[in-house]
Coordinates of C-alpha atoms in Angstrom, one line a residue:
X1 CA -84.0 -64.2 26.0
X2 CA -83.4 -61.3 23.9
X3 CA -80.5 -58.2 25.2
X4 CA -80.3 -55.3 25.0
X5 CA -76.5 -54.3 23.4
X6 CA -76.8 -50.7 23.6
X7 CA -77.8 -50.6 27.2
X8 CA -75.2 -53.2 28.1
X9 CA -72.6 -51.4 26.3
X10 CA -73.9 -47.8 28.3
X11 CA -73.8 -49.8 31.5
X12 CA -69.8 -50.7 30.7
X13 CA -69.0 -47.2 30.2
X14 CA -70.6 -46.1 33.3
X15 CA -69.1 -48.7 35.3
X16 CA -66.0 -48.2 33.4
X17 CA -66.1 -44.2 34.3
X18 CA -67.0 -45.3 38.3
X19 CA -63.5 -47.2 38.1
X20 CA -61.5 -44.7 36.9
X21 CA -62.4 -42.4 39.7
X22 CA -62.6 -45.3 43.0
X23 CA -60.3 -48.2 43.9
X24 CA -62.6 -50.1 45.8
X25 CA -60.1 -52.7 48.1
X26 CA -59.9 -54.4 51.8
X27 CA -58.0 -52.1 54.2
X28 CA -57.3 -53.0 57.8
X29 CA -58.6 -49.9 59.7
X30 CA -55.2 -48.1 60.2
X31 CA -54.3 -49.0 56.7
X32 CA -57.5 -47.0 55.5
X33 CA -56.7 -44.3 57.6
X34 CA -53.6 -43.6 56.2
X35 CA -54.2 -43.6 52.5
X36 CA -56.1 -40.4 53.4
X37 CA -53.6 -38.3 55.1
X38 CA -51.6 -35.7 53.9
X39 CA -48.1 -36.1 54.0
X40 CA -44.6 -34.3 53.6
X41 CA -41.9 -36.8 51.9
X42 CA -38.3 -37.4 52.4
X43 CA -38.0 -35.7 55.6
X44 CA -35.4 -37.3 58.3
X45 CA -36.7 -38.9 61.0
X46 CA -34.5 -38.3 64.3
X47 CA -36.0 -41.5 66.1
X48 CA -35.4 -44.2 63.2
X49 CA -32.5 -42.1 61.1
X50 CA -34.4 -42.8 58.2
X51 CA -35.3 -40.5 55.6
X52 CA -38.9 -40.6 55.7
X53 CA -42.9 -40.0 54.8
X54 CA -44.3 -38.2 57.9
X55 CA -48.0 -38.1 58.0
X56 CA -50.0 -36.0 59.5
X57 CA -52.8 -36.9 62.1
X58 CA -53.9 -33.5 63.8
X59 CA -53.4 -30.0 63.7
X60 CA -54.2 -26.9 65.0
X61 CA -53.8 -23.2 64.1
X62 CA -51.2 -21.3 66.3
X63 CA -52.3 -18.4 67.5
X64 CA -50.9 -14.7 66.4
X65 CA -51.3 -11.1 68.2
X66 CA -53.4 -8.3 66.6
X67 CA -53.6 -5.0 67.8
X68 CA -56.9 -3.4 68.0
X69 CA -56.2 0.4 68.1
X70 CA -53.9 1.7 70.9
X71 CA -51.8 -0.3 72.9
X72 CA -55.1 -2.5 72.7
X73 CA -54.3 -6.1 71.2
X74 CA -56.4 -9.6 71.0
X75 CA -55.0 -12.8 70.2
X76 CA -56.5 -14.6 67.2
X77 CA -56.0 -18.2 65.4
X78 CA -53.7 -17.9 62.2
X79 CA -55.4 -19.2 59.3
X80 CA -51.5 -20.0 57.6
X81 CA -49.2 -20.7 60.4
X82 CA -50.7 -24.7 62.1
X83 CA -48.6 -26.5 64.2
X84 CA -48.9 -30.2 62.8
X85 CA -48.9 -34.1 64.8
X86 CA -47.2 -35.9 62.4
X87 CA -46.1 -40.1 62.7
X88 CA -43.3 -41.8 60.2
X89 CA -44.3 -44.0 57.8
X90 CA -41.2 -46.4 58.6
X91 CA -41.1 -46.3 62.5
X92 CA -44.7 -44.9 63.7
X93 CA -42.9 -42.2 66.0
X94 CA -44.2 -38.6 66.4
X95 CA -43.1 -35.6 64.8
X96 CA -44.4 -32.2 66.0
X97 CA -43.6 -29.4 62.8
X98 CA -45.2 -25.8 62.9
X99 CA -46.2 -25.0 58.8
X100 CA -47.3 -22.2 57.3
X101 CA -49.0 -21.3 54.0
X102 CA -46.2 -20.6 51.1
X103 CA -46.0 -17.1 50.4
X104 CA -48.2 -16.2 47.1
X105 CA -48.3 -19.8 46.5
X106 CA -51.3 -22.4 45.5
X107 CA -54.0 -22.6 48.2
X108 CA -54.9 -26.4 48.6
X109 CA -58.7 -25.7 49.1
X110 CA -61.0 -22.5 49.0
X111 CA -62.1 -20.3 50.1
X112 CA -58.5 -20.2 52.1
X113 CA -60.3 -20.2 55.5
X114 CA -61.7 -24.0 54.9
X115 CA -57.7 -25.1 55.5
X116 CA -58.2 -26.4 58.9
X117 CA -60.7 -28.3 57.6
X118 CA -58.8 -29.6 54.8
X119 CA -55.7 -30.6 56.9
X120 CA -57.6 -32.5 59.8
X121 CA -59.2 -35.1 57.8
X122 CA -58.8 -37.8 61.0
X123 CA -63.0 -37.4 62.5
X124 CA -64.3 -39.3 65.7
X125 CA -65.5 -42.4 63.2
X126 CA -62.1 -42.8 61.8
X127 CA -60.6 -44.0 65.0
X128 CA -63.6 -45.8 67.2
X129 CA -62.5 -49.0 66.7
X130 CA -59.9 -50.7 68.8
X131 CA -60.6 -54.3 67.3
X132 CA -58.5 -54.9 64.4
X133 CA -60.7 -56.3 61.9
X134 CA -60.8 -55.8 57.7
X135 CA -63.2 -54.0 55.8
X136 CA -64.3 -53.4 52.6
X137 CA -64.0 -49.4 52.2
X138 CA -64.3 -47.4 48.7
X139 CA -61.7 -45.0 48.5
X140 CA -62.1 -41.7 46.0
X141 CA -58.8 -41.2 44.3
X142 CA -59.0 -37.7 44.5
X143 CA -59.4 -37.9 48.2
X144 CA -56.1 -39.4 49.0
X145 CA -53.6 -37.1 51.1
X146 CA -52.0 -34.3 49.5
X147 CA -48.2 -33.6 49.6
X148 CA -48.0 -30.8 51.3
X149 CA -44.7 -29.3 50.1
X150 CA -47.0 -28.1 47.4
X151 CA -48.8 -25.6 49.8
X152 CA -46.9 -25.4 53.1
X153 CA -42.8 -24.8 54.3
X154 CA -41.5 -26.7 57.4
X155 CA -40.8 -23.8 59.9
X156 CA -39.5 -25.7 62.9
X157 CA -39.2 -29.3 63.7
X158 CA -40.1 -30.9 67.6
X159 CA -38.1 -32.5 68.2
X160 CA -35.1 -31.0 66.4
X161 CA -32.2 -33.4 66.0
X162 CA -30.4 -30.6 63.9
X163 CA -30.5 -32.1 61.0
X164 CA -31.7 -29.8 58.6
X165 CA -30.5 -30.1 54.9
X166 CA -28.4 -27.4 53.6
X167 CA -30.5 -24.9 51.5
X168 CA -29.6 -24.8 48.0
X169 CA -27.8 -27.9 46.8
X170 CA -27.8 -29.1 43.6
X171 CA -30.3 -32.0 43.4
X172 CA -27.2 -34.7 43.1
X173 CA -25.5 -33.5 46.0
X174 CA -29.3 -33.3 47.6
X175 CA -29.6 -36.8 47.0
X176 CA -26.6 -37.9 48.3
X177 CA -26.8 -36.4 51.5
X178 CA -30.0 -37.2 52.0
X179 CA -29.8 -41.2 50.7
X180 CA -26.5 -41.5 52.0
X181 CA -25.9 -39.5 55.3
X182 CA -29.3 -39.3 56.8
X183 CA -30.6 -42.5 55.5
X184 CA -27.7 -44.2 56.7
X185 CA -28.3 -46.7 59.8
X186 CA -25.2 -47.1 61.4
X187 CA -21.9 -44.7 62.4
X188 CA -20.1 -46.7 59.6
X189 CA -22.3 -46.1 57.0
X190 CA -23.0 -42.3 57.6
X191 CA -19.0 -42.1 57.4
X192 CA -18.7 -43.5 54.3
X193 CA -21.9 -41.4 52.8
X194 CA -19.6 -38.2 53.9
X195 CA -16.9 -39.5 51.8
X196 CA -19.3 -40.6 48.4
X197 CA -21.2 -37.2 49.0
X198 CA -18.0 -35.0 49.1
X199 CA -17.0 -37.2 46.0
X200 CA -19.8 -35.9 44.7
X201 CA -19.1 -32.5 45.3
X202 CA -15.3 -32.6 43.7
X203 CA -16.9 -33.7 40.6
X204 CA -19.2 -31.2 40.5
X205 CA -17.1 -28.4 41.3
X206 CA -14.0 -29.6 39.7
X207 CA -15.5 -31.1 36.5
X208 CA -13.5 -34.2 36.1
X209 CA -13.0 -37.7 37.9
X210 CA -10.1 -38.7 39.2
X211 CA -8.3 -39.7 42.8
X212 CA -10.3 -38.2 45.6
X213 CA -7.1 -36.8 47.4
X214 CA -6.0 -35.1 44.0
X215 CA -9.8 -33.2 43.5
X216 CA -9.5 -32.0 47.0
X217 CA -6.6 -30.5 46.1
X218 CA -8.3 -29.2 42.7
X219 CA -10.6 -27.6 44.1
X220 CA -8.3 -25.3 46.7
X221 CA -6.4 -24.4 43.4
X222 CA -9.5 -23.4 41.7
X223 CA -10.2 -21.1 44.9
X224 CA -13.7 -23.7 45.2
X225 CA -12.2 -23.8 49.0
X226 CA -10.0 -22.0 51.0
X227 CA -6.6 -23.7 52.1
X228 CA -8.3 -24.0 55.6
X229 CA -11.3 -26.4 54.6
X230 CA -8.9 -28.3 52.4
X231 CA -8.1 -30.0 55.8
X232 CA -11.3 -30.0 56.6
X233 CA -12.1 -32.4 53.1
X234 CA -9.0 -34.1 53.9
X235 CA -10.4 -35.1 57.3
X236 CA -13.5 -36.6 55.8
X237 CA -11.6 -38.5 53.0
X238 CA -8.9 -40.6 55.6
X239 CA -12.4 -41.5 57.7
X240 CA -14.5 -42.4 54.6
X241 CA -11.6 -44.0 53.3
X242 CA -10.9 -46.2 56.2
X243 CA -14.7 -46.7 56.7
X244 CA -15.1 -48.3 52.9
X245 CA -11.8 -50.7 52.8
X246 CA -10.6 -50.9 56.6
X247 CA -13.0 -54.2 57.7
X248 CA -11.8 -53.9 61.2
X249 CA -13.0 -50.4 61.9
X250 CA -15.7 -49.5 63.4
X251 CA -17.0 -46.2 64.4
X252 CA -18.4 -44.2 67.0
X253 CA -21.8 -42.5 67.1
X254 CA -20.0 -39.4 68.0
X255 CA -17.8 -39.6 66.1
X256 CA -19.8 -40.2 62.9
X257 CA -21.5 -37.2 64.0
X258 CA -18.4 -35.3 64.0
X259 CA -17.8 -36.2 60.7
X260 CA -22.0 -35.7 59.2
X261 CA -20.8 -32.1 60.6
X262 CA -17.6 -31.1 59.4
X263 CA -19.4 -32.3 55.7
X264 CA -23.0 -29.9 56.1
X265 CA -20.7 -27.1 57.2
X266 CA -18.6 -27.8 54.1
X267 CA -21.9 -28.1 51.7
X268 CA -22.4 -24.7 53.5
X269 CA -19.6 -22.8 52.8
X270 CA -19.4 -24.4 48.9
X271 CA -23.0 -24.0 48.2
X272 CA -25.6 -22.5 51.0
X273 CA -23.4 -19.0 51.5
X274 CA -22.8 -18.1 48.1
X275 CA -26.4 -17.9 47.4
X276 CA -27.4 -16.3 50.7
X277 CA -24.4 -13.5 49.8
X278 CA -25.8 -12.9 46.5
X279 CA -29.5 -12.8 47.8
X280 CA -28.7 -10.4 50.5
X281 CA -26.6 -8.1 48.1
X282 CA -30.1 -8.3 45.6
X283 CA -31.9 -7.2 48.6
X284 CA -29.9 -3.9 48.9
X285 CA -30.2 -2.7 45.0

């Protein structure tokens, strides 16, 4: 039997080119489901304590007051402000967040009025089955979920465990507070990330390694601090200290919270001030 190379060879490429763009694969249902939702990343998740993916299941525009001429007004749906189901990718619990569009930023989809469209990707034959069974299900790459950092900010959380990161830190400091304090998963451990994040920040500010006591101290001299949050430092050094080479102690939930704190009101006043200052001075030029 005689074959044809060429149309072999054509056949390869096509099926090559299919394979680039689909990852065909079993799913169980909710696994399926999930590798199409959109998603924000690294968020802390006030039920687990875990920094977190939080995906999002359903939303739904919030509504926004227009006048009409007069004292005449009508209420209409926002096409940028949605307020957003979301579930955690490491403890399934729900996450209500209002979002809204970035200001002059990139538009996910468009025109712009198709984003409700684009964010509830969850339909009626998504979810029908109760029965977990597997599947075989072809998956377009380009149709997995989005992060939506890219197009949306977080305006408010529900619930709100007050944990919002401090605006502005340098992406070390960042990392530490959010790897160390709010990923931590007992009082213990989100003591000693105070400490190793307010390391962090001596070295940053001071520009040298040394004794932790001795760039606390540094960094009053250097004006960093005033002689008032020196104390403050001080505070979280002895509780991180004992934390990290006192096996006997244990701490509190409260008072781990005390200390997680007294250390974002110090990233504050070193980092999240100084750039809201200047920023507000900018505005008035």
């Amino acid at each position: 039997m005689a074959f044809n190379s060429r149309s072999n060879s054509s056949r390869q490429q096509e099926l090559l080119a299919r394979l680039s763009r689909l990852h065909i694969t079993t799913f169980k249902p909710g696994e399926a489901i999930m590798a199409i939702l959109h998603y924000f990343k690294d968020l802390h998740c006030p039920n687990c304590n875990r920094t977190s993916n939080f995906q999002l299941l359903q939303s739904s525009p919030l509504t926004e007051r227009r006048p009409i001429g007069g004292e005449r007004f009508k209420w209409v749906s926002s096409t940028k402000i949605f307020r957003g189901l979301f579930i955690c990718s490491d403890c399934n619990s729900p996450l209500t967040m209002d979002i809204c569009s970035r200001e002059n930023g990139p538009s996910p989809v468009k025109p712009a009025d198709d984003i409700y469209a684009f964010l509830n990707r969850l339909k009626l034959a998504s979810v029908d089955s109760t029965t977990p069974s597997c599947f075989r299900v072809t998956i377009d790459m380009d149709n997995l979920g989005h992060d939506l950092d890219a197009y949306f900010t977080i305006i408010k959380k529900y619930p709100d465990a007050g944990d919002d990161i401090p605006d502005d830190l340098p992406e070390l400091i960042y990392r530490h507070y959010v790897e160390y304090i709010l990923g931590a998963s007992s009082p213990s451990m989100i003591v000693t990330g105070c400490r190793n994040t307010l390391e962090a920040v001596c070295k940053d500010k001071t520009g040298s390694d040394g004794k932790l006591v001795n760039l606390i101290n540094k960094m009053t001299e250097t004006g960093v601090i005033p002689e008032a949050l020196k104390q403050w430092a001080h505070t979280i050094r002895i509780f991180g200290n004992e934390a990290v080479h006192d096996s006997s102690k244990f701490f509190s939930h409260e008072e781990a919270m005390e200390i997680k704190n007294i250390t974002r009101q110090l990233l504050e006043f070193i980092y999240s001030f100084p750039v809201r200052i200047e920023r507000m001075r900018q505005s008035k030029k």
